[in-house]
PDB file of N, CA and C in Angstrom:
ATOM      1  N   UNK A   1      -5.945  32.687 125.170  1.00 52.00           N
ATOM      2  CA  UNK A   1      -4.775  32.919 124.303  1.00 52.00           C
ATOM      3  C   UNK A   1      -4.295  31.608 123.679  1.00 52.00           C
ATOM      4  N   UNK A   2      -4.264  30.561 124.532  1.00 57.00           N
ATOM      5  CA  UNK A   2      -3.807  29.246 124.046  1.00 57.00           C
ATOM      6  C   UNK A   2      -4.727  28.795 122.917  1.00 57.00           C
ATOM      7  N   UNK A   3      -6.030  28.928 123.169  1.00 62.00           N
ATOM      8  CA  UNK A   3      -7.012  28.533 122.158  1.00 62.00           C
ATOM      9  C   UNK A   3      -6.735  29.295 120.865  1.00 62.00           C
ATOM     10  N   UNK A   4      -6.567  30.593 121.022  1.00 61.00           N
ATOM     11  CA  UNK A   4      -6.333  31.460 119.851  1.00 61.00           C
ATOM     12  C   UNK A   4      -5.086  31.000 119.113  1.00 61.00           C
ATOM     13  N   UNK A   5      -4.033  30.702 119.843  1.00 67.00           N
ATOM     14  CA  UNK A   5      -2.774  30.287 119.222  1.00 67.00           C
ATOM     15  C   UNK A   5      -2.969  28.958 118.479  1.00 67.00           C
ATOM     16  N   UNK A   6      -3.689  28.026 119.084  1.00 70.00           N
ATOM     17  CA  UNK A   6      -3.929  26.724 118.418  1.00 70.00           C
ATOM     18  C   UNK A   6      -4.742  26.967 117.143  1.00 70.00           C
ATOM     19  N   UNK A   7      -5.778  27.802 117.270  1.00 72.00           N
ATOM     20  CA  UNK A   7      -6.596  28.138 116.103  1.00 72.00           C
ATOM     21  C   UNK A   7      -5.685  28.745 115.025  1.00 72.00           C
ATOM     22  N   UNK A   8      -4.836  29.633 115.465  1.00 76.00           N
ATOM     23  CA  UNK A   8      -3.905  30.309 114.560  1.00 76.00           C
ATOM     24  C   UNK A   8      -3.006  29.289 113.869  1.00 76.00           C
ATOM     25  N   UNK A   9      -2.413  28.406 114.621  1.00 80.00           N
ATOM     26  CA  UNK A   9      -1.520  27.384 114.052  1.00 80.00           C
ATOM     27  C   UNK A   9      -2.300  26.506 113.079  1.00 80.00           C
ATOM     28  N   UNK A  10      -3.515  26.129 113.453  1.00 83.00           N
ATOM     29  CA  UNK A  10      -4.324  25.280 112.575  1.00 83.00           C
ATOM     30  C   UNK A  10      -4.612  26.039 111.263  1.00 83.00           C
ATOM     31  N   UNK A  11      -4.944  27.317 111.401  1.00 85.00           N
ATOM     32  CA  UNK A  11      -5.192  28.155 110.206  1.00 85.00           C
ATOM     33  C   UNK A  11      -3.925  28.208 109.367  1.00 85.00           C
ATOM     34  N   UNK A  12      -2.804  28.416 110.016  1.00 86.00           N
ATOM     35  CA  UNK A  12      -1.512  28.487 109.315  1.00 86.00           C
ATOM     36  C   UNK A  12      -1.260  27.169 108.591  1.00 86.00           C
ATOM     37  N   UNK A  13      -1.516  26.067 109.302  1.00 88.00           N
ATOM     38  CA  UNK A  13      -1.321  24.725 108.717  1.00 88.00           C
ATOM     39  C   UNK A  13      -2.221  24.566 107.496  1.00 88.00           C
ATOM     40  N   UNK A  14      -3.466  24.955 107.635  1.00 89.00           N
ATOM     41  CA  UNK A  14      -4.430  24.865 106.528  1.00 89.00           C
ATOM     42  C   UNK A  14      -3.942  25.712 105.356  1.00 89.00           C
ATOM     43  N   UNK A  15      -3.510  26.922 105.649  1.00 91.00           N
ATOM     44  CA  UNK A  15      -3.009  27.836 104.609  1.00 91.00           C
ATOM     45  C   UNK A  15      -1.821  27.193 103.905  1.00 91.00           C
ATOM     46  N   UNK A  16      -0.900  26.666 104.718  1.00 92.00           N
ATOM     47  CA  UNK A  16       0.307  26.026 104.167  1.00 92.00           C
ATOM     48  C   UNK A  16      -0.102  24.859 103.277  1.00 92.00           C
ATOM     49  N   UNK A  17      -1.027  24.040 103.766  1.00 94.00           N
ATOM     50  CA  UNK A  17      -1.490  22.867 103.003  1.00 94.00           C
ATOM     51  C   UNK A  17      -2.119  23.322 101.679  1.00 94.00           C
ATOM     52  N   UNK A  18      -3.000  24.332 101.784  1.00 94.00           N
ATOM     53  CA  UNK A  18      -3.653  24.825 100.560  1.00 94.00           C
ATOM     54  C   UNK A  18      -2.595  25.388  99.596  1.00 94.00           C
ATOM     55  N   UNK A  19      -1.641  26.114 100.140  1.00 95.00           N
ATOM     56  CA  UNK A  19      -0.569  26.682  99.300  1.00 95.00           C
ATOM     57  C   UNK A  19       0.184  25.554  98.621  1.00 95.00           C
ATOM     58  N   UNK A  20       0.541  24.548  99.405  1.00 95.00           N
ATOM     59  CA  UNK A  20       1.292  23.396  98.859  1.00 95.00           C
ATOM     60  C   UNK A  20       0.453  22.720  97.783  1.00 95.00           C
ATOM     61  N   UNK A  21      -0.823  22.490  98.063  1.00 96.00           N
ATOM     62  CA  UNK A  21      -1.715  21.830  97.104  1.00 96.00           C
ATOM     63  C   UNK A  21      -1.804  22.663  95.822  1.00 96.00           C
ATOM     64  N   UNK A  22      -2.032  23.951  96.021  1.00 96.00           N
ATOM     65  CA  UNK A  22      -2.127  24.859  94.859  1.00 96.00           C
ATOM     66  C   UNK A  22      -0.809  24.815  94.076  1.00 96.00           C
ATOM     67  N   UNK A  23       0.272  24.874  94.810  1.00 95.00           N
ATOM     68  CA  UNK A  23       1.603  24.837  94.198  1.00 95.00           C
ATOM     69  C   UNK A  23       1.772  23.558  93.385  1.00 95.00           C
ATOM     70  N   UNK A  24       1.421  22.437  94.004  1.00 96.00           N
ATOM     71  CA  UNK A  24       1.532  21.128  93.338  1.00 96.00           C
ATOM     72  C   UNK A  24       0.664  21.118  92.077  1.00 96.00           C
ATOM     73  N   UNK A  25      -0.568  21.604  92.231  1.00 97.00           N
ATOM     74  CA  UNK A  25      -1.503  21.643  91.094  1.00 97.00           C
ATOM     75  C   UNK A  25      -0.915  22.507  89.975  1.00 97.00           C
ATOM     76  N   UNK A  26      -0.421  23.671  90.374  1.00 96.00           N
ATOM     77  CA  UNK A  26       0.173  24.604  89.393  1.00 96.00           C
ATOM     78  C   UNK A  26       1.354  23.924  88.700  1.00 96.00           C
ATOM     79  N   UNK A  27       2.208  23.298  89.493  1.00 96.00           N
ATOM     80  CA  UNK A  27       3.396  22.621  88.949  1.00 96.00           C
ATOM     81  C   UNK A  27       2.955  21.531  87.975  1.00 96.00           C
ATOM     82  N   UNK A  28       1.970  20.753  88.394  1.00 97.00           N
ATOM     83  CA  UNK A  28       1.462  19.667  87.552  1.00 97.00           C
ATOM     84  C   UNK A  28       0.902  20.249  86.242  1.00 97.00           C
ATOM     85  N   UNK A  29       0.122  21.314  86.384  1.00 96.00           N
ATOM     86  CA  UNK A  29      -0.475  21.962  85.204  1.00 96.00           C
ATOM     87  C   UNK A  29       0.643  22.465  84.286  1.00 96.00           C
ATOM     88  N   UNK A  30       1.637  23.115  84.890  1.00 96.00           N
ATOM     89  CA  UNK A  30       2.767  23.654  84.115  1.00 96.00           C
ATOM     90  C   UNK A  30       3.485  22.508  83.406  1.00 96.00           C
ATOM     91  N   UNK A  31       3.724  21.433  84.148  1.00 96.00           N
ATOM     92  CA  UNK A  31       4.409  20.262  83.582  1.00 96.00           C
ATOM     93  C   UNK A  31       3.577  19.700  82.420  1.00 96.00           C
ATOM     94  N   UNK A  32       2.277  19.594  82.654  1.00 96.00           N
ATOM     95  CA  UNK A  32       1.383  19.081  81.609  1.00 96.00           C
ATOM     96  C   UNK A  32       1.450  19.986  80.372  1.00 96.00           C
ATOM     97  N   UNK A  33       1.373  21.281  80.619  1.00 96.00           N
ATOM     98  CA  UNK A  33       1.420  22.258  79.513  1.00 96.00           C
ATOM     99  C   UNK A  33       2.753  22.134  78.783  1.00 96.00           C
ATOM    100  N   UNK A  34       3.823  22.046  79.571  1.00 96.00           N
ATOM    101  CA  UNK A  34       5.164  21.912  78.988  1.00 96.00           C
ATOM    102  C   UNK A  34       5.251  20.632  78.173  1.00 96.00           C
ATOM    103  N   UNK A  35       4.717  19.564  78.721  1.00 96.00           N
ATOM    104  CA  UNK A  35       4.723  18.269  78.021  1.00 96.00           C
ATOM    105  C   UNK A  35       3.934  18.385  76.718  1.00 96.00           C
ATOM    106  N   UNK A  36       2.778  19.007  76.830  1.00 96.00           N
ATOM    107  CA  UNK A  36       1.936  19.219  75.637  1.00 96.00           C
ATOM    108  C   UNK A  36       2.703  20.033  74.593  1.00 96.00           C
ATOM    109  N   UNK A  37       3.299  21.119  75.061  1.00 95.00           N
ATOM    110  CA  UNK A  37       4.089  21.980  74.180  1.00 95.00           C
ATOM    111  C   UNK A  37       5.214  21.170  73.542  1.00 95.00           C
ATOM    112  N   UNK A  38       5.879  20.399  74.393  1.00 94.00           N
ATOM    113  CA  UNK A  38       6.986  19.561  73.923  1.00 94.00           C
ATOM    114  C   UNK A  38       6.482  18.587  72.861  1.00 94.00           C
ATOM    115  N   UNK A  39       5.364  17.966  73.151  1.00 95.00           N
ATOM    116  CA  UNK A  39       4.757  17.018  72.201  1.00 95.00           C
ATOM    117  C   UNK A  39       4.434  17.729  70.894  1.00 95.00           C
ATOM    118  N   UNK A  40       3.797  18.889  71.023  1.00 95.00           N
ATOM    119  CA  UNK A  40       3.419  19.671  69.834  1.00 95.00           C
ATOM    120  C   UNK A  40       4.676  20.036  69.046  1.00 95.00           C
ATOM    121  N   UNK A  41       5.683  20.523  69.770  1.00 94.00           N
ATOM    122  CA  UNK A  41       6.945  20.943  69.135  1.00 94.00           C
ATOM    123  C   UNK A  41       7.586  19.737  68.451  1.00 94.00           C
ATOM    124  N   UNK A  42       7.629  18.608  69.169  1.00 94.00           N
ATOM    125  CA  UNK A  42       8.228  17.381  68.623  1.00 94.00           C
ATOM    126  C   UNK A  42       7.476  16.961  67.369  1.00 94.00           C
ATOM    127  N   UNK A  43       6.151  16.974  67.465  1.00 94.00           N
ATOM    128  CA  UNK A  43       5.337  16.561  66.313  1.00 94.00           C
ATOM    129  C   UNK A  43       5.576  17.506  65.139  1.00 94.00           C
ATOM    130  N   UNK A  44       5.645  18.810  65.439  1.00 93.00           N
ATOM    131  CA  UNK A  44       5.896  19.819  64.395  1.00 93.00           C
ATOM    132  C   UNK A  44       7.262  19.564  63.770  1.00 93.00           C
ATOM    133  N   UNK A  45       8.259  19.346  64.628  1.00 94.00           N
ATOM    134  CA  UNK A  45       9.629  19.100  64.155  1.00 94.00           C
ATOM    135  C   UNK A  45       9.641  17.849  63.285  1.00 94.00           C
ATOM    136  N   UNK A  46       8.993  16.792  63.762  1.00 94.00           N
ATOM    137  CA  UNK A  46       8.940  15.521  63.017  1.00 94.00           C
ATOM    138  C   UNK A  46       8.263  15.752  61.669  1.00 94.00           C
ATOM    139  N   UNK A  47       7.146  16.462  61.701  1.00 94.00           N
ATOM    140  CA  UNK A  47       6.412  16.720  60.447  1.00 94.00           C
ATOM    141  C   UNK A  47       7.276  17.554  59.504  1.00 94.00           C
ATOM    142  N   UNK A  48       7.966  18.556  60.059  1.00 94.00           N
ATOM    143  CA  UNK A  48       8.852  19.407  59.245  1.00 94.00           C
ATOM    144  C   UNK A  48       9.957  18.551  58.637  1.00 94.00           C
ATOM    145  N   UNK A  49      10.540  17.687  59.476  1.00 94.00           N
ATOM    146  CA  UNK A  49      11.620  16.798  59.008  1.00 94.00           C
ATOM    147  C   UNK A  49      11.084  15.909  57.890  1.00 94.00           C
ATOM    148  N   UNK A  50       9.896  15.355  58.105  1.00 94.00           N
ATOM    149  CA  UNK A  50       9.280  14.469  57.111  1.00 94.00           C
ATOM    150  C   UNK A  50       9.047  15.254  55.816  1.00 94.00           C
ATOM    151  N   UNK A  51       8.479  16.447  55.957  1.00 94.00           N
ATOM    152  CA  UNK A  51       8.188  17.296  54.786  1.00 94.00           C
ATOM    153  C   UNK A  51       9.490  17.618  54.055  1.00 94.00           C
ATOM    154  N   UNK A  52      10.504  18.022  54.827  1.00 94.00           N
ATOM    155  CA  UNK A  52      11.802  18.385  54.244  1.00 94.00           C
ATOM    156  C   UNK A  52      12.402  17.167  53.544  1.00 94.00           C
ATOM    157  N   UNK A  53      12.325  16.023  54.199  1.00 94.00           N
ATOM    158  CA  UNK A  53      12.893  14.804  53.610  1.00 94.00           C
ATOM    159  C   UNK A  53      12.151  14.457  52.317  1.00 94.00           C
ATOM    160  N   UNK A  54      10.824  14.590  52.348  1.00 95.00           N
ATOM    161  CA  UNK A  54      10.020  14.315  51.148  1.00 95.00           C
ATOM    162  C   UNK A  54      10.430  15.274  50.033  1.00 95.00           C
ATOM    163  N   UNK A  55      10.549  16.551  50.383  1.00 94.00           N
ATOM    164  CA  UNK A  55      10.942  17.572  49.399  1.00 94.00           C
ATOM    165  C   UNK A  55      12.326  17.230  48.842  1.00 94.00           C
ATOM    166  N   UNK A  56      13.233  16.851  49.749  1.00 94.00           N
ATOM    167  CA  UNK A  56      14.589  16.498  49.344  1.00 94.00           C
ATOM    168  C   UNK A  56      14.560  15.305  48.397  1.00 94.00           C
ATOM    169  N   UNK A  57      13.768  14.297  48.769  1.00 95.00           N
ATOM    170  CA  UNK A  57      13.654  13.082  47.948  1.00 95.00           C
ATOM    171  C   UNK A  57      13.130  13.474  46.557  1.00 95.00           C
ATOM    172  N   UNK A  58      12.088  14.300  46.546  1.00 96.00           N
ATOM    173  CA  UNK A  58      11.490  14.747  45.277  1.00 96.00           C
ATOM    174  C   UNK A  58      12.536  15.499  44.463  1.00 96.00           C
ATOM    175  N   UNK A  59      13.261  16.403  45.123  1.00 95.00           N
ATOM    176  CA  UNK A  59      14.289  17.208  44.446  1.00 95.00           C
ATOM    177  C   UNK A  59      15.376  16.288  43.887  1.00 95.00           C
ATOM    178  N   UNK A  60      15.807  15.329  44.711  1.00 95.00           N
ATOM    179  CA  UNK A  60      16.864  14.395  44.296  1.00 95.00           C
ATOM    180  C   UNK A  60      16.383  13.587  43.089  1.00 95.00           C
ATOM    181  N   UNK A  61      15.153  13.091  43.170  1.00 96.00           N
ATOM    182  CA  UNK A  61      14.572  12.310  42.071  1.00 96.00           C
ATOM    183  C   UNK A  61      14.517  13.181  40.810  1.00 96.00           C
ATOM    184  N   UNK A  62      14.053  14.411  40.980  1.00 96.00           N
ATOM    185  CA  UNK A  62      13.968  15.349  39.850  1.00 96.00           C
ATOM    186  C   UNK A  62      15.352  15.580  39.257  1.00 96.00           C
ATOM    187  N   UNK A  63      16.326  15.804  40.137  1.00 96.00           N
ATOM    188  CA  UNK A  63      17.709  16.056  39.687  1.00 96.00           C
ATOM    189  C   UNK A  63      18.218  14.839  38.915  1.00 96.00           C
ATOM    190  N   UNK A  64      17.972  13.657  39.465  1.00 96.00           N
ATOM    191  CA  UNK A  64      18.409  12.410  38.820  1.00 96.00           C
ATOM    192  C   UNK A  64      17.752  12.291  37.446  1.00 96.00           C
ATOM    193  N   UNK A  65      16.448  12.541  37.404  1.00 96.00           N
ATOM    194  CA  UNK A  65      15.695  12.461  36.140  1.00 96.00           C
ATOM    195  C   UNK A  65      16.268  13.471  35.144  1.00 96.00           C
ATOM    196  N   UNK A  66      16.495  14.692  35.616  1.00 96.00           N
ATOM    197  CA  UNK A  66      17.034  15.759  34.756  1.00 96.00           C
ATOM    198  C   UNK A  66      18.416  15.347  34.238  1.00 96.00           C
ATOM    199  N   UNK A  67      19.245  14.823  35.131  1.00 96.00           N
ATOM    200  CA  UNK A  67      20.604  14.398  34.759  1.00 96.00           C
ATOM    201  C   UNK A  67      20.510  13.293  33.699  1.00 96.00           C
ATOM    202  N   UNK A  68      19.629  12.331  33.938  1.00 96.00           N
ATOM    203  CA  UNK A  68      19.457  11.216  32.991  1.00 96.00           C
ATOM    204  C   UNK A  68      19.005  11.767  31.641  1.00 96.00           C
ATOM    205  N   UNK A  69      18.020  12.660  31.678  1.00 96.00           N
ATOM    206  CA  UNK A  69      17.501  13.262  30.433  1.00 96.00           C
ATOM    207  C   UNK A  69      18.630  14.010  29.716  1.00 96.00           C
ATOM    208  N   UNK A  70      19.399  14.781  30.466  1.00 95.00           N
ATOM    209  CA  UNK A  70      20.512  15.556  29.887  1.00 95.00           C
ATOM    210  C   UNK A  70      21.529  14.605  29.263  1.00 95.00           C
ATOM    211  N   UNK A  71      21.859  13.540  29.998  1.00 95.00           N
ATOM    212  CA  UNK A  71      22.838  12.551  29.507  1.00 95.00           C
ATOM    213  C   UNK A  71      22.318  11.933  28.210  1.00 95.00           C
ATOM    214  N   UNK A  72      21.046  11.546  28.225  1.00 94.00           N
ATOM    215  CA  UNK A  72      20.433  10.924  27.034  1.00 94.00           C
ATOM    216  C   UNK A  72      20.491  11.911  25.868  1.00 94.00           C
ATOM    217  N   UNK A  73      20.105  13.159  26.141  1.00 93.00           N
ATOM    218  CA  UNK A  73      20.106  14.200  25.093  1.00 93.00           C
ATOM    219  C   UNK A  73      21.530  14.382  24.565  1.00 93.00           C
ATOM    220  N   UNK A  74      22.485  14.454  25.479  1.00 92.00           N
ATOM    221  CA  UNK A  74      23.894  14.643  25.087  1.00 92.00           C
ATOM    222  C   UNK A  74      24.335  13.469  24.220  1.00 92.00           C
ATOM    223  N   UNK A  75      24.002  12.257  24.653  1.00 92.00           N
ATOM    224  CA  UNK A  75      24.389  11.052  23.907  1.00 92.00           C
ATOM    225  C   UNK A  75      23.769  11.112  22.510  1.00 92.00           C
ATOM    226  N   UNK A  76      22.473  11.412  22.473  1.00 91.00           N
ATOM    227  CA  UNK A  76      21.755  11.477  21.186  1.00 91.00           C
ATOM    228  C   UNK A  76      22.407  12.541  20.295  1.00 91.00           C
ATOM    229  N   UNK A  77      22.632  13.714  20.872  1.00 90.00           N
ATOM    230  CA  UNK A  77      23.218  14.831  20.106  1.00 90.00           C
ATOM    231  C   UNK A  77      24.593  14.420  19.596  1.00 90.00           C
ATOM    232  N   UNK A  78      25.394  13.849  20.494  1.00 89.00           N
ATOM    233  CA  UNK A  78      26.766  13.451  20.125  1.00 89.00           C
ATOM    234  C   UNK A  78      26.697  12.420  18.999  1.00 89.00           C
ATOM    235  N   UNK A  79      25.846  11.428  19.178  1.00 88.00           N
ATOM    236  CA  UNK A  79      25.727  10.355  18.174  1.00 88.00           C
ATOM    237  C   UNK A  79      25.278  10.963  16.848  1.00 88.00           C
ATOM    238  N   UNK A  80      24.237  11.773  16.910  1.00 86.00           N
ATOM    239  CA  UNK A  80      23.692  12.390  15.686  1.00 86.00           C
ATOM    240  C   UNK A  80      24.770  13.244  15.030  1.00 86.00           C
ATOM    241  N   UNK A  81      25.407  14.101  15.835  1.00 84.00           N
ATOM    242  CA  UNK A  81      26.435  15.006  15.294  1.00 84.00           C
ATOM    243  C   UNK A  81      27.568  14.180  14.695  1.00 84.00           C
ATOM    244  N   UNK A  82      28.018  13.179  15.437  1.00 80.00           N
ATOM    245  CA  UNK A  82      29.115  12.323  14.957  1.00 80.00           C
ATOM    246  C   UNK A  82      28.720  11.711  13.614  1.00 80.00           C
ATOM    247  N   UNK A  83      27.568  11.084  13.592  1.00 82.00           N
ATOM    248  CA  UNK A  83      27.146  10.355  12.385  1.00 82.00           C
ATOM    249  C   UNK A  83      26.955  11.351  11.233  1.00 82.00           C
ATOM    250  N   UNK A  84      26.199  12.417  11.493  1.00 77.00           N
ATOM    251  CA  UNK A  84      25.912  13.376  10.415  1.00 77.00           C
ATOM    252  C   UNK A  84      27.197  14.056   9.991  1.00 77.00           C
ATOM    253  N   UNK A  85      28.018  14.478  10.950  1.00 72.00           N
ATOM    254  CA  UNK A  85      29.232  15.224  10.612  1.00 72.00           C
ATOM    255  C   UNK A  85      30.159  14.306   9.817  1.00 72.00           C
ATOM    256  N   UNK A  86      30.307  13.079  10.269  1.00 68.00           N
ATOM    257  CA  UNK A  86      31.220  12.165   9.579  1.00 68.00           C
ATOM    258  C   UNK A  86      30.674  11.892   8.181  1.00 68.00           C
ATOM    259  N   UNK A  87      29.406  11.545   8.081  1.00 65.00           N
ATOM    260  CA  UNK A  87      28.807  11.220   6.788  1.00 65.00           C
ATOM    261  C   UNK A  87      28.797  12.480   5.923  1.00 65.00           C
ATOM    262  N   UNK A  88      28.415  13.605   6.556  1.00 60.00           N
ATOM    263  CA  UNK A  88      28.325  14.867   5.821  1.00 60.00           C
ATOM    264  C   UNK A  88      29.711  15.256   5.298  1.00 60.00           C
ATOM    265  N   UNK A  89      30.680  15.225   6.210  1.00 58.00           N
ATOM    266  CA  UNK A  89      32.039  15.620   5.808  1.00 58.00           C
ATOM    267  C   UNK A  89      32.496  14.684   4.696  1.00 58.00           C
ATOM    268  N   UNK A  90      32.244  13.423   4.870  1.00 59.00           N
ATOM    269  CA  UNK A  90      32.641  12.434   3.863  1.00 59.00           C
ATOM    270  C   UNK A  90      31.971  12.790   2.535  1.00 59.00           C
ATOM    271  N   UNK A  91      30.649  12.937   2.619  1.00 57.00           N
ATOM    272  CA  UNK A  91      29.864  13.249   1.420  1.00 57.00           C
ATOM    273  C   UNK A  91      30.357  14.551   0.796  1.00 57.00           C
ATOM    274  N   UNK A  92      30.484  15.552   1.676  1.00 57.00           N
ATOM    275  CA  UNK A  92      30.902  16.880   1.227  1.00 57.00           C
ATOM    276  C   UNK A  92      32.261  16.775   0.527  1.00 57.00           C
ATOM    277  N   UNK A  93      33.137  16.113   1.190  1.00 58.00           N
ATOM    278  CA  UNK A  93      34.493  15.937   0.677  1.00 58.00           C
ATOM    279  C   UNK A  93      34.414  15.283  -0.708  1.00 58.00           C
ATOM    280  N   UNK A  94      33.703  14.225  -0.750  1.00 57.00           N
ATOM    281  CA  UNK A  94      33.560  13.454  -1.997  1.00 57.00           C
ATOM    282  C   UNK A  94      32.996  14.370  -3.088  1.00 57.00           C
ATOM    283  N   UNK A  95      31.912  15.012  -2.723  1.00 56.00           N
ATOM    284  CA  UNK A  95      31.223  15.903  -3.659  1.00 56.00           C
ATOM    285  C   UNK A  95      32.210  16.957  -4.167  1.00 56.00           C
ATOM    286  N   UNK A  96      32.851  17.563  -3.209  1.00 56.00           N
ATOM    287  CA  UNK A  96      33.822  18.609  -3.522  1.00 56.00           C
ATOM    288  C   UNK A  96      34.852  18.071  -4.518  1.00 56.00           C
ATOM    289  N   UNK A  97      35.335  16.940  -4.208  1.00 56.00           N
ATOM    290  CA  UNK A  97      36.348  16.287  -5.032  1.00 56.00           C
ATOM    291  C   UNK A  97      35.794  16.136  -6.452  1.00 56.00           C
ATOM    292  N   UNK A  98      34.551  15.660  -6.525  1.00 54.00           N
ATOM    293  CA  UNK A  98      33.927  15.436  -7.830  1.00 54.00           C
ATOM    294  C   UNK A  98      33.853  16.736  -8.606  1.00 54.00           C
ATOM    295  N   UNK A  99      33.433  17.786  -7.891  1.00 55.00           N
ATOM    296  CA  UNK A  99      33.293  19.088  -8.555  1.00 55.00           C
ATOM    297  C   UNK A  99      34.664  19.516  -9.098  1.00 55.00           C
ATOM    298  N   UNK A 100      35.652  19.342  -8.264  1.00 58.00           N
ATOM    299  CA  UNK A 100      37.018  19.727  -8.674  1.00 58.00           C
ATOM    300  C   UNK A 100      37.393  19.000  -9.960  1.00 58.00           C
ATOM    301  N   UNK A 101      37.067  17.767  -9.989  1.00 55.00           N
ATOM    302  CA  UNK A 101      37.461  16.982 -11.183  1.00 55.00           C
ATOM    303  C   UNK A 101      36.534  17.410 -12.281  1.00 55.00           C
TER     304      UNK A 101
END
């Protein structure tokens, strides 16, 4: 009986050790997988952030360019309208006056 009990305890110890080892291995594997996932997620997030920032930069640059173009067009239009309207009105007025006389 004593022999059997010692054998039993040794078997139990072996089982416990194997369970602990398996548990440790599983935990390590899980941690590794989690770390990998975390790395992948972080890299994805970083890439997304980079992509978004690039898109934002492009959009901002485009907006700035569009605004500049609009401002230039407005300035040109205003200048042209001012000059033509003033000269035209002047000319028209003068002409009109001449016709009247």
